[in-house]
Short mmCIF file of C-alpha atoms and ligand atoms in Angstrom, two decimals:
data_model
loop_
_atom_site.label_atom_id
_atom_site.label_comp_id
_atom_site.label_asym_id
_atom_site.label_seq_id
_atom_site.Cartn_x
_atom_site.Cartn_y
_atom_site.Cartn_z
CA MET A 1 2.33 -18.01 4.90
CA ARG A 2 0.86 -16.01 7.61
CA ARG A 3 -2.17 -14.10 7.00
CA GLN A 4 -1.51 -9.94 7.75
CA ALA A 5 -4.59 -8.94 6.88
CA CYS A 6 -9.11 -9.17 7.54
CA SER A 7 -10.03 -11.76 5.16
CA GLY A 8 -13.06 -10.04 4.78
CA CYS A 9 -12.98 -6.50 5.42
CA SER A 10 -8.25 -5.83 4.86
CA CYS A 11 -8.53 -4.41 8.19
CA VAL A 12 -4.40 -5.20 9.76
CA ASP A 13 -5.33 -5.66 13.51
CA LEU A 14 -5.78 -9.37 14.28
CA GLU A 15 -6.49 -10.48 17.51
CA PRO A 16 -5.34 -14.52 17.90
CA PHE A 17 -6.95 -15.96 20.40
CA LEU A 18 -6.72 -19.45 19.90
CA ASP A 19 -3.31 -22.04 18.85
CA LEU A 20 -3.11 -25.61 18.38
CA GLY A 21 -0.20 -25.62 17.42
CA LEU A 22 0.51 -28.04 14.65
CA SER A 23 -1.15 -29.86 12.10
CA PRO A 24 -1.23 -31.69 9.17
CA ILE A 25 -3.97 -30.56 6.25
CA ALA A 26 -6.76 -32.93 7.77
CA ASP A 27 -8.33 -34.65 4.61
CA ALA A 28 -4.89 -36.00 3.76
CA TYR A 29 -5.19 -39.05 4.11
CA THR A 30 -2.07 -41.10 4.14
CA ALA A 31 -1.76 -44.66 1.55
CA ALA A 32 1.12 -45.92 4.65
CA ALA A 33 1.83 -46.10 8.72
CA GLU A 34 4.88 -44.38 8.13
CA GLN A 35 4.52 -42.01 6.02
CA ASP A 36 4.68 -38.15 8.27
CA PRO A 37 2.69 -35.59 6.41
CA ASP A 38 3.68 -31.83 7.10
CA VAL A 39 2.50 -30.18 9.25
CA TYR A 40 1.45 -25.77 9.81
CA PRO A 41 0.76 -23.64 12.60
CA LEU A 42 -3.35 -24.42 13.00
CA GLU A 43 -3.52 -21.05 15.05
CA VAL A 44 -7.02 -18.58 14.51
CA ALA A 45 -7.98 -14.48 15.13
CA VAL A 46 -10.77 -12.45 15.03
CA CYS A 47 -10.49 -9.20 13.08
CA ALA A 48 -11.04 -6.65 15.33
CA LYS A 49 -13.42 -4.22 12.69
CA CYS A 50 -15.63 -6.97 11.71
CA ARG A 51 -14.92 -9.67 13.67
CA LEU A 52 -14.83 -12.18 11.39
CA VAL A 53 -12.85 -14.86 12.50
CA GLN A 54 -10.46 -16.00 10.48
CA LEU A 55 -6.98 -18.56 10.36
CA LEU A 56 -3.37 -16.59 10.77
CA GLU A 57 -1.04 -19.01 8.12
CA MET A 58 -2.29 -19.29 4.59
CA VAL A 59 -1.82 -22.64 3.49
CA ASP A 60 -0.89 -22.73 -0.62
CA ALA A 61 -4.43 -24.56 -2.72
CA ASP A 62 -2.41 -26.23 -4.07
CA VAL A 63 -0.36 -28.52 -0.71
CA LEU A 64 -4.44 -27.99 1.07
CA PHE A 65 -6.24 -29.30 -1.90
CA GLY A 66 -3.70 -31.74 -4.49
CA SER A 67 -4.54 -34.32 -1.79
CA GLY A 68 -5.67 -36.64 -3.41
CA TYR A 69 -8.40 -38.04 -1.82
CA SER A 70 -11.64 -35.17 -2.18
CA PHE A 71 -14.84 -35.08 -0.25
CA TYR A 72 -17.43 -36.01 -2.49
CA THR A 73 -21.18 -34.45 -1.41
CA SER A 74 -22.87 -37.89 -2.51
CA ALA A 75 -20.01 -40.06 -0.68
CA SER A 76 -23.12 -38.94 2.94
CA PRO A 77 -26.49 -39.93 2.27
CA PRO A 78 -26.60 -37.56 5.46
CA LEU A 79 -25.81 -34.61 3.55
CA SER A 80 -27.75 -36.09 0.15
CA ALA A 81 -30.88 -35.72 2.66
CA TYR A 82 -30.19 -32.06 3.78
CA HIS A 83 -29.07 -30.77 0.67
CA GLN A 84 -32.74 -32.32 -1.26
CA ALA A 85 -34.59 -30.57 1.15
CA TYR A 86 -32.76 -27.84 1.05
CA ALA A 87 -33.06 -27.28 -2.64
CA ALA A 88 -36.99 -28.10 -2.49
CA ARG A 89 -37.32 -25.04 0.34
CA ALA A 90 -35.37 -22.90 -1.99
CA ARG A 91 -37.51 -24.67 -5.30
CA SER A 92 -41.11 -23.38 -3.16
CA ARG A 93 -39.44 -19.88 -1.97
CA HIS A 94 -37.87 -18.76 -5.59
CA LEU A 95 -39.03 -20.81 -8.64
CA ASP A 96 -39.54 -16.82 -10.56
CA GLN A 97 -35.88 -16.34 -9.80
CA ALA A 98 -34.62 -20.15 -11.13
CA THR A 99 -36.18 -19.96 -14.71
CA ARG A 100 -33.86 -16.34 -14.61
CA GLY A 101 -31.21 -19.63 -14.72
CA VAL A 102 -29.62 -21.15 -11.57
CA VAL A 103 -25.77 -20.66 -10.48
CA GLU A 104 -24.41 -23.28 -7.74
CA ILE A 105 -20.48 -22.22 -6.02
CA GLY A 106 -18.50 -24.84 -5.38
CA CYS A 107 -21.11 -27.24 -6.62
CA ASN A 108 -18.98 -30.37 -5.92
CA ASP A 109 -20.50 -33.30 -7.24
CA GLY A 110 -23.90 -31.76 -8.58
CA ASP A 111 -25.77 -32.90 -5.30
CA LEU A 112 -27.91 -30.02 -4.90
CA LEU A 113 -26.93 -28.39 -8.52
CA ARG A 114 -29.00 -32.27 -9.55
CA HIS A 115 -32.29 -30.62 -8.57
CA PHE A 116 -32.50 -27.65 -10.10
CA ALA A 117 -30.56 -28.95 -13.92
CA ALA A 118 -33.86 -30.51 -15.34
CA ASP A 119 -35.74 -27.47 -15.18
CA PHE A 120 -33.70 -24.44 -15.26
CA PRO A 121 -30.95 -23.53 -16.52
CA ALA A 122 -28.10 -24.51 -13.82
CA VAL A 123 -24.60 -24.45 -14.16
CA GLY A 124 -21.72 -25.26 -11.46
CA VAL A 125 -18.47 -24.00 -10.93
CA ASP A 126 -15.66 -25.23 -9.00
CA PRO A 127 -11.75 -25.74 -8.60
CA ALA A 128 -11.57 -29.16 -8.02
CA THR A 129 -11.30 -32.11 -10.49
CA GLY A 130 -12.64 -35.02 -9.37
CA PRO A 131 -16.07 -33.56 -8.14
CA ALA A 132 -16.46 -31.60 -11.43
CA ALA A 133 -15.80 -34.48 -13.45
CA ALA A 134 -18.60 -36.52 -11.61
CA ALA A 135 -21.25 -33.63 -12.10
CA ARG A 136 -20.91 -34.03 -15.51
CA ALA A 137 -21.07 -37.69 -16.07
CA ARG A 138 -24.41 -36.65 -13.88
CA GLY A 139 -24.85 -34.52 -16.71
CA LEU A 140 -24.13 -31.24 -15.49
CA GLN A 141 -22.48 -28.58 -17.17
CA VAL A 142 -19.62 -27.13 -14.71
CA GLN A 143 -16.95 -24.75 -15.41
CA VAL A 144 -13.87 -26.60 -13.08
CA ARG A 145 -12.39 -23.18 -12.59
CA PRO A 146 -12.57 -21.20 -9.49
CA PHE A 147 -14.64 -18.50 -8.10
CA GLY A 148 -14.13 -14.84 -8.31
CA LEU A 149 -15.25 -11.44 -10.36
CA ALA A 150 -13.39 -13.08 -13.13
CA ALA A 151 -15.31 -15.99 -13.36
CA ALA A 152 -18.56 -13.98 -12.99
CA HIS A 153 -17.58 -12.00 -15.73
CA ASP A 154 -17.44 -14.61 -18.11
CA ILE A 155 -20.51 -15.89 -17.10
CA ARG A 156 -22.43 -12.84 -16.73
CA ASP A 157 -21.23 -12.77 -20.88
CA GLN A 158 -22.40 -16.58 -21.53
CA ARG A 159 -25.88 -16.75 -19.64
CA GLY A 160 -27.09 -13.38 -18.41
CA ARG A 161 -27.08 -12.53 -14.84
CA GLN A 162 -29.13 -14.80 -12.91
CA GLY A 163 -31.46 -15.20 -10.36
CA LEU A 164 -30.74 -17.69 -7.51
CA ILE A 165 -26.95 -18.38 -6.76
CA PHE A 166 -25.67 -20.36 -4.41
CA ALA A 167 -22.82 -20.80 -2.17
CA ASN A 168 -22.92 -23.35 0.77
CA HIS A 169 -19.82 -23.87 3.14
CA VAL A 170 -17.54 -22.12 0.25
CA LEU A 171 -16.66 -18.81 1.65
CA ALA A 172 -15.14 -20.59 4.75
CA HIS A 173 -12.62 -21.98 2.08
CA VAL A 174 -12.19 -19.52 0.20
CA ALA A 175 -8.39 -17.04 0.77
CA ASP A 176 -10.33 -13.72 -0.78
CA VAL A 177 -14.40 -13.56 0.19
CA GLY A 178 -14.19 -10.55 -0.80
CA ASP A 179 -13.69 -11.47 -4.64
CA VAL A 180 -15.97 -14.43 -4.18
CA LEU A 181 -18.95 -12.14 -3.14
CA ALA A 182 -18.22 -8.64 -5.43
CA GLY A 183 -18.72 -12.00 -8.16
CA VAL A 184 -21.76 -13.26 -6.53
CA ALA A 185 -22.80 -9.21 -6.71
CA ALA A 186 -21.52 -8.70 -10.68
CA LEU A 187 -23.57 -12.30 -11.48
CA LEU A 188 -26.71 -11.87 -9.72
CA ASP A 189 -30.15 -10.55 -11.43
CA PRO A 190 -30.91 -6.88 -10.00
CA ASP A 191 -34.36 -9.42 -8.51
CA GLY A 192 -31.96 -12.06 -7.52
CA VAL A 193 -31.30 -13.90 -4.21
CA ALA A 194 -27.96 -15.37 -3.18
CA MET A 195 -28.15 -18.12 -1.05
CA VAL A 196 -25.10 -18.75 1.40
CA GLU A 197 -24.80 -20.93 4.40
CA VAL A 198 -21.09 -20.97 6.39
CA GLN A 199 -20.65 -23.00 9.53
CA TYR A 200 -21.97 -20.28 11.87
CA LEU A 201 -19.21 -19.38 14.77
CA PRO A 202 -21.42 -18.84 16.88
CA ASP A 203 -22.50 -22.46 17.56
CA LEU A 204 -17.84 -23.68 17.80
CA LEU A 205 -17.74 -20.56 20.45
CA VAL A 206 -21.18 -22.48 22.19
CA ASN A 207 -20.07 -26.07 21.67
CA ASN A 208 -15.89 -26.11 22.05
CA ALA A 209 -15.88 -27.09 18.67
CA PHE A 210 -12.47 -26.34 18.00
CA ASP A 211 -12.13 -29.49 15.83
CA LEU A 212 -13.74 -27.87 13.16
CA LEU A 213 -11.01 -25.67 12.93
CA TYR A 214 -8.18 -26.96 9.47
CA HIS A 215 -6.27 -25.47 7.33
CA GLU A 216 -9.06 -25.80 5.12
CA HIS A 217 -11.39 -23.85 6.52
CA ARG A 218 -10.68 -20.59 6.47
CA ASN A 219 -12.92 -18.34 7.39
CA PHE A 220 -15.67 -18.35 10.06
CA PHE A 221 -19.12 -16.26 10.44
CA SER A 222 -21.19 -15.09 12.08
CA LEU A 223 -24.12 -13.31 10.70
CA SER A 224 -23.14 -10.02 11.72
CA SER A 225 -19.87 -11.03 10.24
CA LEU A 226 -21.53 -12.63 6.90
CA GLU A 227 -23.55 -9.54 6.94
CA GLN A 228 -20.36 -6.88 7.35
CA ALA A 229 -19.08 -8.99 4.28
CA LEU A 230 -21.78 -8.87 2.24
CA LEU A 231 -22.74 -4.74 2.40
CA ARG A 232 -19.70 -4.33 1.14
CA HIS A 233 -20.38 -5.26 -2.17
CA GLY A 234 -24.13 -3.96 -2.32
CA LEU A 235 -25.78 -7.33 -1.07
CA HIS A 236 -28.11 -7.16 1.66
CA ILE A 237 -29.41 -9.97 4.32
CA VAL A 238 -33.29 -10.70 4.59
CA ASP A 239 -33.91 -13.83 5.46
CA ALA A 240 -31.46 -16.19 7.34
CA GLU A 241 -32.18 -19.61 9.12
CA LEU A 242 -30.10 -21.25 11.54
CA THR A 243 -30.04 -25.40 10.27
CA ASP A 244 -27.62 -28.33 12.04
CA ARG A 245 -25.35 -29.01 9.52
CA GLN A 246 -21.94 -29.40 10.44
CA GLY A 247 -22.70 -29.31 14.14
CA GLY A 248 -24.35 -25.75 13.15
CA SER A 249 -25.24 -23.59 10.05
CA LEU A 250 -26.18 -20.26 9.51
CA ARG A 251 -27.79 -20.12 5.93
CA VAL A 252 -28.57 -16.97 5.17
CA THR A 253 -30.52 -15.38 1.54
CA ALA A 254 -29.09 -12.28 0.06
CA ALA A 255 -30.59 -9.75 -2.65
CA PRO A 256 -29.42 -6.12 -3.93
CA HIS A 257 -32.23 -4.61 -2.32
CA PRO A 258 -32.91 -4.41 1.29
CA HIS A 259 -35.99 -6.34 2.94
CA PRO A 260 -36.88 -6.06 6.39
CA ASN A 261 -37.21 -9.15 8.61
CA GLY A 262 -37.88 -10.18 12.50
CA TYR A 263 -35.98 -12.89 12.49
CA VAL A 264 -32.43 -11.50 10.39
CA ASP A 265 -33.18 -8.61 13.11
CA ARG A 266 -32.97 -10.37 16.53
CA LEU A 267 -30.66 -12.74 15.08
CA ARG A 268 -28.40 -9.85 14.86
CA ALA A 269 -29.41 -8.66 18.14
CA SER A 270 -28.57 -11.99 19.97
CA GLU A 271 -24.80 -11.62 18.53
CA ALA A 272 -24.14 -8.64 20.60
CA TRP A 273 -21.53 -11.22 22.96
CA LEU A 274 -19.38 -11.56 19.94
CA ASN A 275 -18.16 -7.72 20.14
CA GLY A 276 -16.21 -8.57 23.17
CA TRP A 277 -13.35 -10.23 23.51
CA GLY A 278 -14.95 -13.01 26.38
CA ALA A 279 -15.83 -14.92 23.72
CA TYR A 280 -12.90 -15.85 22.71
CA GLY A 281 -10.98 -14.56 25.62
CA GLY A 282 -11.92 -18.24 27.17
CA MET A 283 -11.45 -20.76 24.20
CA GLN A 284 -7.68 -21.48 25.06
CA GLY A 285 -8.31 -22.92 28.04
CA ARG A 286 -11.68 -25.10 27.99
CA VAL A 287 -9.40 -26.37 24.63
CA ASP A 288 -6.98 -27.18 27.01
CA ARG A 289 -9.57 -29.09 29.14
CA ILE A 290 -10.73 -30.93 26.68
CA ARG A 291 -7.80 -32.52 25.54
CA THR A 292 -6.37 -33.16 29.38
CA ARG A 293 -9.67 -34.90 30.10
CA LEU A 294 -9.57 -36.25 27.39
CA VAL A 295 -6.68 -38.61 27.36
CA ASP A 296 -7.08 -39.42 31.06
CA LEU A 297 -10.58 -40.97 29.89
CA LEU A 298 -8.70 -43.16 27.20
CA ALA A 299 -6.18 -44.07 29.94
CA GLY A 300 -9.43 -46.10 31.44
CA GLU A 301 -10.67 -47.71 28.95
CA GLY A 302 -9.79 -51.23 27.36
CA SER A 303 -9.94 -50.53 24.19
CA VAL A 304 -10.84 -47.98 22.10
CA ALA A 305 -11.78 -47.29 18.77
CA GLY A 306 -12.52 -44.50 17.12
CA TYR A 307 -15.58 -44.05 14.89
CA GLY A 308 -15.28 -41.76 12.07
CA ALA A 309 -12.90 -40.51 9.50
CA PRO A 310 -13.86 -36.64 8.97
CA ALA A 311 -11.94 -33.83 8.29
CA LYS A 312 -11.94 -33.00 11.95
CA ALA A 313 -10.49 -36.01 13.57
CA THR A 314 -7.63 -34.69 12.30
CA THR A 315 -7.42 -31.85 14.44
CA LEU A 316 -9.30 -33.62 17.18
CA LEU A 317 -6.31 -36.12 17.56
CA ASN A 318 -3.12 -34.61 16.13
CA PHE A 319 -4.40 -31.85 18.84
CA CYS A 320 -4.93 -34.28 22.20
CA GLY A 321 -1.85 -36.32 21.04
CA LEU A 322 -3.43 -39.29 20.00
CA THR A 323 -1.99 -41.60 17.76
CA VAL A 324 -2.32 -45.19 17.36
CA ASN A 325 -0.80 -46.74 20.55
CA THR A 326 -3.55 -45.39 22.15
CA ILE A 327 -6.57 -46.26 19.41
CA GLY A 328 -6.17 -48.55 17.44
CA TRP A 329 -7.99 -48.25 14.36
CA VAL A 330 -11.25 -46.00 12.72
CA VAL A 331 -13.59 -47.60 11.33
CA ASP A 332 -14.98 -45.56 8.46
CA THR A 333 -18.38 -45.94 5.55
CA THR A 334 -16.14 -43.74 3.02
CA PRO A 335 -14.62 -46.16 0.54
CA ALA A 336 -11.92 -43.79 -0.54
CA LYS A 337 -10.63 -43.34 2.84
CA GLN A 338 -10.51 -47.47 4.03
CA GLY A 339 -7.23 -48.67 3.69
CA ARG A 340 -5.36 -44.96 4.52
CA TYR A 341 -3.59 -43.59 7.49
CA ILE A 342 -5.26 -40.28 9.49
CA PRO A 343 -2.50 -37.75 9.43
CA GLY A 344 -0.13 -37.41 11.19
CA THR A 345 -1.37 -40.31 14.18
CA ARG A 346 -1.08 -43.72 12.17
CA ILE A 347 -3.97 -45.06 12.93
CA PRO A 348 -5.09 -46.59 9.76
CA ILE A 349 -9.06 -46.66 8.05
CA VAL A 350 -10.83 -49.48 8.21
CA ALA A 351 -14.25 -50.90 7.00
CA PRO A 352 -16.89 -51.14 9.69
CA ASP A 353 -17.98 -55.33 8.89
CA ASP A 354 -13.68 -55.39 9.05
CA ALA A 355 -13.29 -54.63 12.54
CA PRO A 356 -13.52 -55.93 15.83
CA ARG A 357 -15.76 -54.36 17.98
CA PRO A 358 -13.68 -52.76 20.61
CA ASP A 359 -14.58 -52.08 24.23
CA THR A 360 -15.13 -48.84 23.60
CA TYR A 361 -15.69 -46.34 20.38
CA LEU A 362 -14.50 -42.34 20.31
CA LEU A 363 -17.20 -40.96 18.43
CA LEU A 364 -14.83 -39.24 15.84
CA ALA A 365 -17.98 -37.65 13.69
CA HIS A 366 -19.79 -36.68 16.55
CA ASN A 367 -22.01 -34.11 14.47
CA TYR A 368 -23.89 -37.33 13.32
CA ALA A 369 -23.23 -39.11 16.59
CA ARG A 370 -27.54 -40.10 17.24
CA GLN A 371 -27.53 -42.05 14.67
CA ILE A 372 -24.34 -43.49 14.67
CA MET A 373 -24.86 -45.01 17.84
CA ALA A 374 -28.60 -45.93 16.75
CA ALA A 375 -27.01 -47.65 14.07
CA ASN A 376 -23.67 -50.00 16.33
CA PRO A 377 -26.53 -50.03 19.70
CA GLY A 378 -23.88 -51.59 22.58
CA GLY A 379 -20.78 -50.69 24.33
CA ARG A 380 -18.78 -47.69 25.43
CA TRP A 381 -19.03 -44.16 23.39
CA ILE A 382 -17.30 -41.37 24.16
CA LEU A 383 -18.07 -37.87 22.40
CA PRO A 384 -15.39 -34.96 23.00
CA ILE A 385 -17.15 -32.73 21.99
CA PRO A 386 -18.93 -29.94 23.61
CA ALA A 387 -17.03 -31.87 26.40
CA PRO A 388 -15.49 -35.12 27.07
CA VAL A 389 -18.50 -37.48 28.16
CA VAL A 390 -18.38 -41.36 28.46
CA TYR A 391 -22.09 -43.20 27.30
ZN1 ZN B 401 -12.47 -7.62 9.16
#
């Protein structure tokens, strides 16, 4: 189904700027090489009014999240360490709020929430049954359902208003941003704070990170577009910071009362360029150029394998038309992915110890380039983003 109105402000003036053609569901890793998955349009637009960037094609949630494979936060050691540092920071700054109750929207397997549950009343909400069961096995309280205004009212009835609400990398996935933020506003204590983290759109645009576009990621935020979405529900951004997660992320602290913050003002001012068409208009040409350059580079290499099978690998390989004919296999340390295939490519995913070292690795998990290349020294590496380069 094609989106007709903005997910954030309901404006119908959506301006398309990047078309990646047809692509399969990115993390629906297939069990057999000859299993050709369904493909869906992968095209993004920017809202003329609030500048929220969003996917135009809305794939059904059943198709998107019923693939059998689920992402488990704890399976990624760097992400787990990131959550530990995040929790320590939130606890030191918002101890009073935490004592009034902690809620995490989209808690996955509880990798962040576990840092609160021992000391504070804490509950997670997540519609994904596999990760939610893993969180419960850790002794965490989890409600298995999507979060929105209805869920917020139920939690408020059960537990009262809450002091600290987390929504990390959740707003990208929801079909209705307004319903989630209405729920946050309804559940939050008047003196509480919500910490919301999203992938940071300006970094995506600057880095040509088109592979971060896949059907599970429906919305892409700047501080300005997130601020407008929050303000519609009476929530003010009182603090912000940029982090390195997912190629550049924005973490904001939102509260029912405004509070001046110089950094928020500076960041908002730095986003003025996003109001012009120039921020979006050149993206298609740059992305097309990456495809041409990458295909040419790979043609001159010896044996080539991929390193890492994150969801973004599916977008990159499908857009570039790269299949098992060019990339013999992909190594990934996640056991649940091993033995499966990257959708639409017939490229098998294998454990690092089960494959020989190729002449060249195409680094598909390029956000972890430094760590991966340090752990696997030698050989040739091609980094595809922000522009293909050989190391
Ligand atoms: Zn809008």
